[in-house]
Amino acid sequence: MLKIAMLSTGEEVLHGDIVDTNAAWLSQLFFESGYSLTKRSTVGDEKSSLVEELVMLSFNSDIVIVNGGLGPTSDDLSAEAAALAAETDLVECSEWVERLKAFFAARGVNMPASNMKQAMLPRGSTMVDNPVGTACGFKVTINDCCFYFTPGVPSEFKRMIESEILPDMRKHFPIESGMDCSKLHTFGTSESALSDKLDKVELPEGYFLGYRSYIPYIEVKLFGPKGDVDRRVKLLQIIYKLIAEHVVSVDESMQQHVAHLMLEKKLSISTAEQSTHGSLSKWLHFDEAAAQFCGHGWVLSSQVDVGQEEGDSLAAAFALAAAFALAGATKEKCGTDLSIVTGHVSDSTFSVAIASKEGEWGQTLTFGRKYSRDDQTLVITTVAADMLRRYFAGQAMFPTYSSLKRVKEMFVPQSAIQG
Amino acid sequence: MLKIAMLSTGEEVLHGDIVDTNAAWLSQLFFESGYSLTKRSTVGDEKSSLVEELVMLSFNSDIVIVNGGLGPTSDDLSAEAAALAAETDLVECSEWVERLKAFFAARGVNMPASNMKQAMLPRGSTMVDNPVGTACGFKVTINDCCFYFTPGVPSEFKRMIESEILPDMRKHFPIESGMDCSKLHTFGTSESALSDKLDKVELPEGYFLGYRSYIPYIEVKLFGPKGDVDRRVKLLQIIYKLIAEHVVSVDESMQQHVAHLMLEKKLSISTAEQSTHGSLSKWLHFDEAAAQFCGHGWVLSSQVDVGQEEGDSLAAAFALAAAFALAGATKEKCGTDLSIVTGHVSDSTFSVAIASKEGEWGQTLTFGRKYSRDDQTLVITTVAADMLRRYFAGQAMFPTYSSLKRVKEMFVPQSAIQG
């Protein structure tokens, strides 16, 4: 089996100033691509520790991905450390010098002297392209181990891994088969409730379930052999049925899924937010194409007096009735097909409502656990978006939420509103 | 200098199913306590890799914190691996057996057989208390290196580190002093431009600079000896002066800083967003106390027709003049002291404007590099928020932004608007 390691560098990663999301991202991608990491490590910017770790990894690994330390400043030492570990020197990569010059020329700026450092690569290494930044990567062999050096900026790192390094690894280190992973995104339930329901599913050899929890979602992941499509689809259907009440999307994020529904249904949507400060509007604008169906949005302040005319219907709007009224008024005022409202939070209780041509649905919920202010906003936004999803999908509007208690729910058909 | 390493264990950490927040937390705490980590590593649950890594770390470190693998299930192998690495066996820790029995008795539950495993510790090790869980920690010496084994559950881990392990380290590995780190957050410049300016600063022994770049900010960090306050303040002033044009906050985030300014100035603020979809409103609501000064916000759609009355002044509002008009109209309609507007993005060009009692400032900018849609929104939001910050701070409104090109800028005093 291939031994693959990742080395993250930089004082800010080592000392915990930033969480190493590049490492988590790479681990997951490699795992799903069949190149499971066997080890990860992190060292700071000190040259001697870097060289020591590179040499140590070279003896114990077949492939090492090194991340960070390719910037223009004096604390970026990865290329120099690589040269020392490979017992060679740094030479100028003329191709990258040209690219740097072009990069700055296109911006009408003189190239800062410090950037020249980024074109100095260990002798014998191969440049790895970075179309979106000034730090090129490189590939170099140390003690028979293949090292790929990559920039720390997440967008540059991810692009280089996906479009340069993974294809190169597939060419030079072919693997028989990887794993496939299907993901069911759930909202409003708990990991133990999910696993209690799914524990009874008998999985064939080579298949297993994983869970990943991050507010406000829990992902259920089905791992299994690559290419085994028919069996995978059947298993997914079984799993889906058991937890359908809380599944918000399959193999795409909830935001992507809702965007697809918006494009399919072609209904315009306005919003009025009393507790989510623009978060719901931003959520609905996630996809550029679907955003065309977003009508106007209002972020309502509870602190500044609202104008007399519209004030009465908005004031003290923490009650369900007020959310209802606001949803109807917003829909009418914006002339959209739908409108969604998030009401004030008061005493850990909030209301959300959606108005449509069929009528209005609204519910009042209480937080069942302590959330931070940001997480509260996220949960309210997701409940509101989930009502939109349920409306589009024709699903029951009021599921059981494990960490939210429903105080009230109401549906008023359009005929009753007009009458 | 003490060489201190941390080893995280577990497939779910190695394969990126969970981000290793324990590691980031420990790194930061240790750094601030003067016990900087020199290295971090992660391996999976395989016994041989665990033993190999423990032995390797024992040769290169003085202290190692091992996290995870102390649970009751069969894939929890840390104690066994520790015994193998120390070339000894596991023995029952009678003190912990008693604690486990009491733990389950207090809950009126029989102790599951699997939990007995958690009281089996390497011979010669010392138990480390865990008052909140069933996994005790332990301290054991392997090849003259001091290992502390800790549970993976974050709350148990953190408590054990803070109340047991850190005090024990202070007793057995006393240190002279820790490091302090001051952070200057900058917006609108590049890492190389910053370092070109700061390279000439002569830093006293023990001080050094670090950079951390993440859209849309670059942090400049001044590291130095703990407690050396006078010198640190002087150095910070020198550094600040050299890069003042782009510093948005010192030792707090830009959002925290702007929130403090909002609380100090007590001016109400409304927003109208054509390109940022609620992102600016959300940004300004960051701090709960400061959010009281947020008036209403509008998220304007370019796709759905706007009402006739207000439509004319909003339509085709990608020009600076339109942003100006919208800022004035929003301020007046919402009755706030200030209003901020983000105009449409067209051809990578956008306008932002702020209206105040002194008059209106507006600027049109073009993106100098390719941003994702999300990053565009983030950059526009930050430029708009930076105008608010500059207004509050009485700073020049139109700095040079390295990755944004200014097409137009305009200031119209209130007298001209009213006249």
Short mmCIF file of N, CA, C and O in Angstrom, two decimals, chain B residues 44-137:
data_model
loop_
_atom_site.label_atom_id
_atom_site.label_comp_id
_atom_site.label_asym_id
_atom_site.label_seq_id
_atom_site.Cartn_x
_atom_site.Cartn_y
_atom_site.Cartn_z
N GLY B 44 -3.61 7.34 11.99
CA GLY B 44 -4.91 6.68 12.11
C GLY B 44 -4.93 5.72 13.29
O GLY B 44 -4.18 5.86 14.24
N ASP B 45 -5.85 4.73 13.21
CA ASP B 45 -6.04 3.82 14.33
C ASP B 45 -5.22 2.55 14.20
O ASP B 45 -5.37 1.65 15.02
N GLU B 46 -4.39 2.45 13.18
CA GLU B 46 -3.67 1.20 13.00
C GLU B 46 -2.57 1.10 14.05
O GLU B 46 -1.79 2.02 14.23
N LYS B 47 -2.50 -0.07 14.72
CA LYS B 47 -1.61 -0.20 15.85
C LYS B 47 -0.15 0.05 15.45
O LYS B 47 0.58 0.76 16.14
N SER B 48 0.27 -0.52 14.33
CA SER B 48 1.68 -0.40 13.95
C SER B 48 2.09 1.05 13.66
O SER B 48 3.17 1.49 14.07
N SER B 49 1.21 1.82 13.00
CA SER B 49 1.58 3.22 12.74
C SER B 49 1.64 4.01 14.03
O SER B 49 2.49 4.90 14.20
N LEU B 50 0.74 3.68 14.95
CA LEU B 50 0.73 4.37 16.24
C LEU B 50 2.03 4.13 17.01
O LEU B 50 2.68 5.07 17.47
N VAL B 51 2.42 2.84 17.10
CA VAL B 51 3.64 2.51 17.84
C VAL B 51 4.85 3.16 17.16
O VAL B 51 5.69 3.78 17.82
N GLU B 52 4.91 3.07 15.84
CA GLU B 52 6.02 3.66 15.08
C GLU B 52 6.14 5.15 15.38
O GLU B 52 7.21 5.67 15.63
N GLU B 53 4.99 5.84 15.37
CA GLU B 53 5.02 7.29 15.59
C GLU B 53 5.39 7.63 17.04
O GLU B 53 6.14 8.59 17.27
N LEU B 54 4.91 6.84 17.98
CA LEU B 54 5.25 7.09 19.39
C LEU B 54 6.75 6.96 19.60
O LEU B 54 7.38 7.79 20.25
N VAL B 55 7.32 5.92 19.02
CA VAL B 55 8.77 5.70 19.17
C VAL B 55 9.55 6.84 18.51
O VAL B 55 10.47 7.42 19.08
N MET B 56 9.12 7.20 17.30
CA MET B 56 9.81 8.28 16.57
C MET B 56 9.76 9.58 17.38
O MET B 56 10.77 10.27 17.53
N LEU B 57 8.58 9.90 17.89
CA LEU B 57 8.45 11.13 18.67
C LEU B 57 9.27 11.06 19.96
O LEU B 57 9.82 12.07 20.40
N SER B 58 9.36 9.90 20.55
CA SER B 58 10.10 9.78 21.81
C SER B 58 11.58 10.13 21.62
O SER B 58 12.22 10.64 22.53
N PHE B 59 12.11 9.88 20.44
CA PHE B 59 13.53 10.18 20.19
C PHE B 59 13.76 11.66 19.93
O PHE B 59 14.85 12.17 20.17
N ASN B 60 12.74 12.34 19.45
CA ASN B 60 12.93 13.73 19.01
C ASN B 60 12.27 14.78 19.89
O ASN B 60 12.27 15.95 19.53
N SER B 61 11.66 14.37 21.00
CA SER B 61 10.90 15.34 21.79
C SER B 61 11.19 15.18 23.28
O SER B 61 11.67 14.13 23.73
N ASP B 62 10.90 16.23 24.03
CA ASP B 62 10.97 16.16 25.48
C ASP B 62 9.61 15.84 26.08
O ASP B 62 9.49 15.15 27.07
N ILE B 63 8.57 16.41 25.46
CA ILE B 63 7.20 16.19 25.93
C ILE B 63 6.31 15.89 24.72
O ILE B 63 6.44 16.55 23.69
N VAL B 64 5.43 14.91 24.85
CA VAL B 64 4.45 14.65 23.78
C VAL B 64 3.06 14.54 24.39
O VAL B 64 2.87 13.84 25.38
N ILE B 65 2.12 15.28 23.82
CA ILE B 65 0.72 15.15 24.20
C ILE B 65 0.05 14.26 23.16
O ILE B 65 0.05 14.60 21.97
N VAL B 66 -0.50 13.14 23.59
CA VAL B 66 -1.20 12.25 22.66
C VAL B 66 -2.69 12.42 22.88
O VAL B 66 -3.15 12.41 24.03
N ASN B 67 -3.44 12.61 21.82
CA ASN B 67 -4.87 12.86 21.94
C ASN B 67 -5.69 11.79 21.22
O ASN B 67 -5.47 11.52 20.05
N GLY B 68 -6.65 11.20 21.96
CA GLY B 68 -7.57 10.26 21.34
C GLY B 68 -7.19 8.81 21.56
O GLY B 68 -6.07 8.49 22.00
N GLY B 69 -8.13 7.90 21.28
CA GLY B 69 -7.85 6.47 21.36
C GLY B 69 -7.93 5.88 22.75
O GLY B 69 -7.37 4.82 23.01
N LEU B 70 -8.63 6.56 23.67
CA LEU B 70 -8.77 6.04 25.03
C LEU B 70 -10.17 5.53 25.31
O LEU B 70 -10.53 5.23 26.44
N GLY B 71 -10.98 5.42 24.27
CA GLY B 71 -12.38 4.99 24.45
C GLY B 71 -12.48 3.51 24.73
O GLY B 71 -11.48 2.79 24.76
N PRO B 72 -13.73 3.02 24.91
CA PRO B 72 -13.94 1.62 25.27
C PRO B 72 -13.95 0.66 24.08
O PRO B 72 -13.94 -0.55 24.28
N THR B 73 -13.99 1.18 22.85
CA THR B 73 -14.20 0.26 21.72
C THR B 73 -12.88 -0.29 21.18
O THR B 73 -11.80 0.17 21.53
N SER B 74 -13.03 -1.26 20.29
CA SER B 74 -11.86 -2.02 19.84
C SER B 74 -10.91 -1.19 18.99
O SER B 74 -9.74 -1.55 18.82
N ASP B 75 -11.38 -0.08 18.44
CA ASP B 75 -10.45 0.73 17.64
C ASP B 75 -9.76 1.81 18.50
O ASP B 75 -9.09 2.68 17.96
N ASP B 76 -9.90 1.72 19.80
CA ASP B 76 -9.18 2.64 20.70
C ASP B 76 -7.94 1.94 21.23
O ASP B 76 -8.02 1.09 22.11
N LEU B 77 -6.79 2.28 20.69
CA LEU B 77 -5.59 1.48 20.91
C LEU B 77 -4.45 2.23 21.55
O LEU B 77 -3.33 1.73 21.61
N SER B 78 -4.69 3.45 22.04
CA SER B 78 -3.56 4.26 22.50
C SER B 78 -2.81 3.64 23.67
O SER B 78 -1.58 3.64 23.71
N ALA B 79 -3.54 3.10 24.67
CA ALA B 79 -2.87 2.53 25.83
C ALA B 79 -2.02 1.33 25.42
O ALA B 79 -0.87 1.18 25.84
N GLU B 80 -2.61 0.49 24.58
CA GLU B 80 -1.88 -0.69 24.12
C GLU B 80 -0.63 -0.29 23.34
O GLU B 80 0.45 -0.85 23.54
N ALA B 81 -0.78 0.68 22.46
CA ALA B 81 0.37 1.15 21.68
C ALA B 81 1.45 1.76 22.58
O ALA B 81 2.65 1.56 22.36
N ALA B 82 1.01 2.47 23.62
CA ALA B 82 1.97 3.07 24.55
C ALA B 82 2.76 1.98 25.25
O ALA B 82 3.99 2.08 25.41
N ALA B 83 2.06 0.91 25.68
CA ALA B 83 2.74 -0.18 26.36
C ALA B 83 3.76 -0.84 25.42
O ALA B 83 4.90 -1.12 25.81
N LEU B 84 3.36 -1.05 24.17
CA LEU B 84 4.28 -1.65 23.19
C LEU B 84 5.50 -0.76 22.98
O LEU B 84 6.64 -1.24 22.96
N ALA B 85 5.26 0.56 22.81
CA ALA B 85 6.37 1.48 22.58
C ALA B 85 7.30 1.53 23.80
O ALA B 85 8.52 1.67 23.66
N ALA B 86 6.73 1.38 25.00
CA ALA B 86 7.54 1.42 26.22
C ALA B 86 8.06 0.03 26.58
O ALA B 86 8.72 -0.14 27.61
N GLU B 87 7.77 -0.93 25.74
CA GLU B 87 8.17 -2.33 25.95
C GLU B 87 7.77 -2.85 27.32
O GLU B 87 8.58 -3.38 28.07
N THR B 88 6.49 -2.66 27.61
CA THR B 88 5.97 -3.18 28.87
C THR B 88 4.56 -3.72 28.61
O THR B 88 4.17 -3.87 27.45
N ASP B 89 3.79 -4.02 29.66
CA ASP B 89 2.44 -4.52 29.44
C ASP B 89 1.42 -3.61 30.12
O ASP B 89 1.78 -2.61 30.73
N LEU B 90 0.15 -3.99 29.97
CA LEU B 90 -0.92 -3.19 30.57
C LEU B 90 -1.30 -3.79 31.92
O LEU B 90 -1.41 -5.01 32.05
N VAL B 91 -1.51 -2.93 32.92
CA VAL B 91 -1.98 -3.41 34.22
C VAL B 91 -3.21 -2.61 34.63
O VAL B 91 -3.39 -1.47 34.21
N GLU B 92 -4.03 -3.25 35.48
CA GLU B 92 -5.26 -2.60 35.89
C GLU B 92 -4.97 -1.48 36.88
O GLU B 92 -4.22 -1.66 37.82
N CYS B 93 -5.56 -0.34 36.66
CA CYS B 93 -5.41 0.78 37.59
C CYS B 93 -6.60 0.73 38.54
O CYS B 93 -7.71 1.12 38.16
N SER B 94 -6.37 0.23 39.77
CA SER B 94 -7.50 -0.04 40.66
C SER B 94 -8.24 1.25 41.01
O SER B 94 -9.46 1.26 41.17
N GLU B 95 -7.51 2.34 41.11
CA GLU B 95 -8.15 3.62 41.43
C GLU B 95 -9.20 3.97 40.37
O GLU B 95 -10.30 4.43 40.68
N TRP B 96 -8.84 3.75 39.10
CA TRP B 96 -9.78 4.11 38.04
C TRP B 96 -10.95 3.13 37.96
O TRP B 96 -12.08 3.52 37.61
N VAL B 97 -10.69 1.85 38.30
CA VAL B 97 -11.79 0.88 38.33
C VAL B 97 -12.86 1.35 39.33
O VAL B 97 -14.06 1.35 39.02
N GLU B 98 -12.40 1.79 40.50
CA GLU B 98 -13.35 2.29 41.51
C GLU B 98 -14.13 3.48 40.97
O GLU B 98 -15.34 3.58 41.13
N ARG B 99 -13.43 4.39 40.31
CA ARG B 99 -14.06 5.59 39.77
C ARG B 99 -15.11 5.24 38.72
O ARG B 99 -16.18 5.84 38.66
N LEU B 100 -14.75 4.26 37.86
CA LEU B 100 -15.70 3.84 36.82
C LEU B 100 -16.97 3.28 37.46
O LEU B 100 -18.09 3.61 37.06
N LYS B 101 -16.76 2.39 38.48
CA LYS B 101 -17.91 1.78 39.14
C LYS B 101 -18.81 2.86 39.75
O LYS B 101 -20.03 2.83 39.60
N ALA B 102 -18.18 3.83 40.41
CA ALA B 102 -18.95 4.91 41.04
C ALA B 102 -19.68 5.73 39.97
O ALA B 102 -20.83 6.12 40.14
N PHE B 103 -18.99 5.97 38.83
CA PHE B 103 -19.55 6.75 37.73
C PHE B 103 -20.86 6.12 37.25
O PHE B 103 -21.87 6.81 37.10
N PHE B 104 -20.83 4.81 37.01
CA PHE B 104 -22.03 4.15 36.49
C PHE B 104 -23.09 3.98 37.58
O PHE B 104 -24.28 4.12 37.32
N ALA B 105 -22.64 3.69 38.81
CA ALA B 105 -23.59 3.53 39.92
C ALA B 105 -24.40 4.81 40.12
O ALA B 105 -25.62 4.76 40.29
N ALA B 106 -23.71 5.94 40.02
CA ALA B 106 -24.39 7.23 40.21
C ALA B 106 -25.47 7.43 39.17
O ALA B 106 -26.42 8.19 39.38
N ARG B 107 -25.32 6.78 38.01
CA ARG B 107 -26.32 6.89 36.94
C ARG B 107 -27.32 5.73 36.97
O ARG B 107 -28.14 5.59 36.06
N GLY B 108 -27.18 4.87 37.99
CA GLY B 108 -28.09 3.74 38.12
C GLY B 108 -27.97 2.73 37.00
O GLY B 108 -28.94 2.09 36.59
N VAL B 109 -26.76 2.60 36.43
CA VAL B 109 -26.54 1.74 35.27
C VAL B 109 -25.44 0.74 35.63
O VAL B 109 -24.50 1.09 36.34
N ASN B 110 -25.56 -0.50 35.16
CA ASN B 110 -24.44 -1.43 35.31
C ASN B 110 -23.31 -1.03 34.38
O ASN B 110 -23.55 -0.61 33.26
N MET B 111 -22.08 -1.17 34.85
CA MET B 111 -20.96 -0.79 33.99
C MET B 111 -20.84 -1.77 32.83
O MET B 111 -20.73 -2.98 33.05
N PRO B 112 -20.90 -1.29 31.57
CA PRO B 112 -20.69 -2.20 30.45
C PRO B 112 -19.29 -2.81 30.55
O PRO B 112 -18.35 -2.13 30.95
N ALA B 113 -19.17 -4.07 30.17
CA ALA B 113 -17.88 -4.76 30.28
C ALA B 113 -16.79 -4.01 29.53
O ALA B 113 -15.63 -3.93 29.96
N SER B 114 -17.18 -3.42 28.38
CA SER B 114 -16.17 -2.76 27.54
C SER B 114 -15.45 -1.63 28.26
O SER B 114 -14.32 -1.30 27.91
N ASN B 115 -16.08 -1.04 29.26
CA ASN B 115 -15.44 0.09 29.93
C ASN B 115 -14.24 -0.31 30.80
O ASN B 115 -13.37 0.52 31.06
N MET B 116 -14.19 -1.58 31.22
CA MET B 116 -13.06 -2.05 32.03
C MET B 116 -11.73 -1.78 31.31
O MET B 116 -10.71 -1.50 31.93
N LYS B 117 -11.79 -1.90 30.00
CA LYS B 117 -10.60 -1.65 29.18
C LYS B 117 -9.99 -0.28 29.49
O LYS B 117 -8.78 -0.09 29.40
N GLN B 118 -10.83 0.68 29.85
CA GLN B 118 -10.34 2.05 30.07
C GLN B 118 -9.52 2.19 31.35
O GLN B 118 -8.92 3.23 31.58
N ALA B 119 -9.52 1.14 32.19
CA ALA B 119 -8.72 1.20 33.41
C ALA B 119 -7.40 0.44 33.25
O ALA B 119 -6.64 0.28 34.19
N MET B 120 -7.12 -0.05 32.05
CA MET B 120 -5.87 -0.78 31.79
C MET B 120 -4.81 0.20 31.28
O MET B 120 -4.90 0.71 30.17
N LEU B 121 -3.79 0.45 32.10
CA LEU B 121 -2.76 1.43 31.74
C LEU B 121 -1.39 0.75 31.65
O LEU B 121 -1.15 -0.28 32.28
N PRO B 122 -0.48 1.33 30.87
CA PRO B 122 0.86 0.75 30.77
C PRO B 122 1.52 0.69 32.16
O PRO B 122 1.38 1.65 32.93
N ARG B 123 2.21 -0.40 32.44
CA ARG B 123 2.92 -0.53 33.71
C ARG B 123 3.87 0.66 33.89
O ARG B 123 4.57 1.03 32.95
N GLY B 124 3.87 1.23 35.09
CA GLY B 124 4.80 2.33 35.36
C GLY B 124 4.23 3.70 35.03
O GLY B 124 4.89 4.72 35.25
N SER B 125 3.02 3.73 34.50
CA SER B 125 2.44 5.04 34.17
C SER B 125 1.67 5.61 35.36
O SER B 125 1.35 4.88 36.31
N THR B 126 1.39 6.89 35.33
CA THR B 126 0.62 7.55 36.38
C THR B 126 -0.72 7.96 35.81
O THR B 126 -0.78 8.56 34.73
N MET B 127 -1.79 7.66 36.51
CA MET B 127 -3.12 8.05 36.05
C MET B 127 -3.26 9.58 36.06
O MET B 127 -2.76 10.25 36.96
N VAL B 128 -3.95 10.12 35.05
CA VAL B 128 -4.28 11.55 35.05
C VAL B 128 -5.81 11.65 35.11
O VAL B 128 -6.51 11.05 34.29
N ASP B 129 -6.31 12.40 36.07
CA ASP B 129 -7.74 12.40 36.37
C ASP B 129 -8.59 12.99 35.24
O ASP B 129 -8.17 13.92 34.54
N ASN B 130 -9.77 12.40 35.05
CA ASN B 130 -10.77 12.95 34.14
C ASN B 130 -12.09 13.00 34.90
O ASN B 130 -12.81 12.02 34.97
N PRO B 131 -12.41 14.14 35.50
CA PRO B 131 -13.61 14.20 36.34
C PRO B 131 -14.91 14.18 35.54
O PRO B 131 -15.98 14.06 36.12
N VAL B 132 -14.84 14.29 34.22
CA VAL B 132 -16.07 14.42 33.43
C VAL B 132 -16.30 13.31 32.42
O VAL B 132 -17.15 13.42 31.55
N GLY B 133 -15.54 12.21 32.49
CA GLY B 133 -15.75 11.15 31.51
C GLY B 133 -15.20 9.83 32.01
O GLY B 133 -14.65 9.74 33.12
N THR B 134 -15.33 8.79 31.18
CA THR B 134 -14.91 7.46 31.60
C THR B 134 -13.49 7.12 31.17
O THR B 134 -12.97 6.06 31.50
N ALA B 135 -12.87 8.01 30.38
CA ALA B 135 -11.50 7.75 29.92
C ALA B 135 -10.53 8.53 30.80
O ALA B 135 -10.47 9.76 30.73
N CYS B 136 -9.73 7.83 31.61
CA CYS B 136 -8.70 8.56 32.35
C CYS B 136 -7.52 8.79 31.42
O CYS B 136 -7.32 8.07 30.45
N GLY B 137 -6.74 9.81 31.72
CA GLY B 137 -5.50 10.01 30.99
C GLY B 137 -4.38 9.31 31.72
O GLY B 137 -4.60 8.73 32.80
#
